[in-house]
Amino acid sequence: MRMSYFRKVRKMKKFKKVLALTLTFAMVLSLAACGGGDDQKSASGSEGKDVYKVGMEPTFLPFDGTGDNGDLIGLDVDLMKAIGEDQGFDVEFVNLSFDGLVPALQTGQIDIIASGMNADKKDRNEEVDFSNRYYRSGLVVAVANDNTTINSINDLTPDMKVAAQTGTTSADMAEKLAKEGKIKEAVILNGVDIAMMQLINNDVQAVINDRPVTQYYIDTQKKNAQKDAKEGEEVEAPVKIVGDVMNSERYGIAVQKGNKELLDKINAGLKNLKDNGKFAEIYEKWIGQEATENDLSVITESTDFVDPDDAEKAAN
Ligand code: ARG
């Protein structure tokens, strides 16, 4: 039976309405799928924040270490997370050898170095840019706990081997002693943990290292030994610090040379954390004592410095 003209027109109008609705629905669906681009952007950092890679060498607690679950932990980790939170960026941590940190920054493998790095060192300042300083430190000599002949760096003799970590100011000091014939050999190792093991095994007679890190090692060793000791038994750590702190260092956070934008963010974050008490909280958590005014003042003091080598040349 032939369909009347008017029924055909009504049928066509209904078909067009259904088609329009279908096309609209399909368009909405495809827009939602494209909207995933925003989700993909936010995947690189929460709410689309920038994500910076932070390099560190983790045998250096309380600044840089590895937790029981393999995550990187320490004062530098908490500090960088807090600066990121304050300045609106996210951070990811990268485990590298200490002497590989500056090359990794220069080649763009990482964006930041936060690794207990002395910023008052001329050659480093020629390669990277440092933030305001955040921790006052210095180097000490450590010997086996039962050693009775070495009471300071001056008691080291030309038959002795002294260990230090590669790429550090401690390695510079040990290599200088060897060059001057004051010790037999500077044993340069990848990790501070290996250096301490060699000291305990008497493969080397001393280790030069940053005072807070050696002290943290001693305290941790003593705490662990205490767990296995009998009730009331007095235990000692296997190594001890001898003599005075031999130099002064100030740790800084490094960025690629010329990256003023990121450096300004880090400096602004450091200042805010000092002012709002968050830095003092992180300091106490990892250093184990309250930050003094002098400890905190390093963050806002001048970053000018005299390189120890220049000072020595001027003195001669
Ligand atoms: N403060 C010394 C330096 O700047 C040693 C730093 C070692 N840091 C580390 N995470 N292992 O050379």
Short mmCIF file of C-alpha atoms and ligand atoms in Angstrom, two decimals, residues 57 60 64 98 115-118 124 165 168-169 210 249 251, ligand 1:
data_model
loop_
_atom_site.label_atom_id
_atom_site.label_comp_id
_atom_site.label_asym_id
_atom_site.label_seq_id
_atom_site.Cartn_x
_atom_site.Cartn_y
_atom_site.Cartn_z
CA GLU A 57 73.23 9.91 46.51
CA PHE A 60 74.30 9.95 53.46
CA ASP A 64 69.94 11.23 51.86
CA PHE A 98 77.62 11.50 44.03
CA SER A 115 72.30 15.82 48.28
CA GLY A 116 74.12 17.43 51.20
CA MET A 117 76.21 19.24 48.63
CA ASN A 118 78.62 21.94 49.78
CA ARG A 124 80.96 23.63 41.45
CA GLN A 165 83.43 9.17 49.12
CA THR A 168 83.19 14.92 47.66
CA THR A 169 85.11 17.56 49.57
CA ASP A 210 80.75 15.17 56.92
CA GLU A 249 80.69 23.95 54.52
CA TYR A 251 74.85 22.86 51.85
N1 ARG B 1 79.23 17.77 51.70
C1 ARG B 1 80.17 16.96 50.90
C2 ARG B 1 80.33 17.61 49.51
O1 ARG B 1 79.55 18.48 49.17
C3 ARG B 1 79.71 15.52 50.76
C4 ARG B 1 78.35 15.35 50.16
C5 ARG B 1 77.97 13.89 49.92
N2 ARG B 1 76.53 13.75 49.71
C6 ARG B 1 75.95 12.52 49.50
N3 ARG B 1 74.63 12.48 49.35
N4 ARG B 1 76.67 11.43 49.45
O2 ARG B 1 81.19 17.23 48.75
#
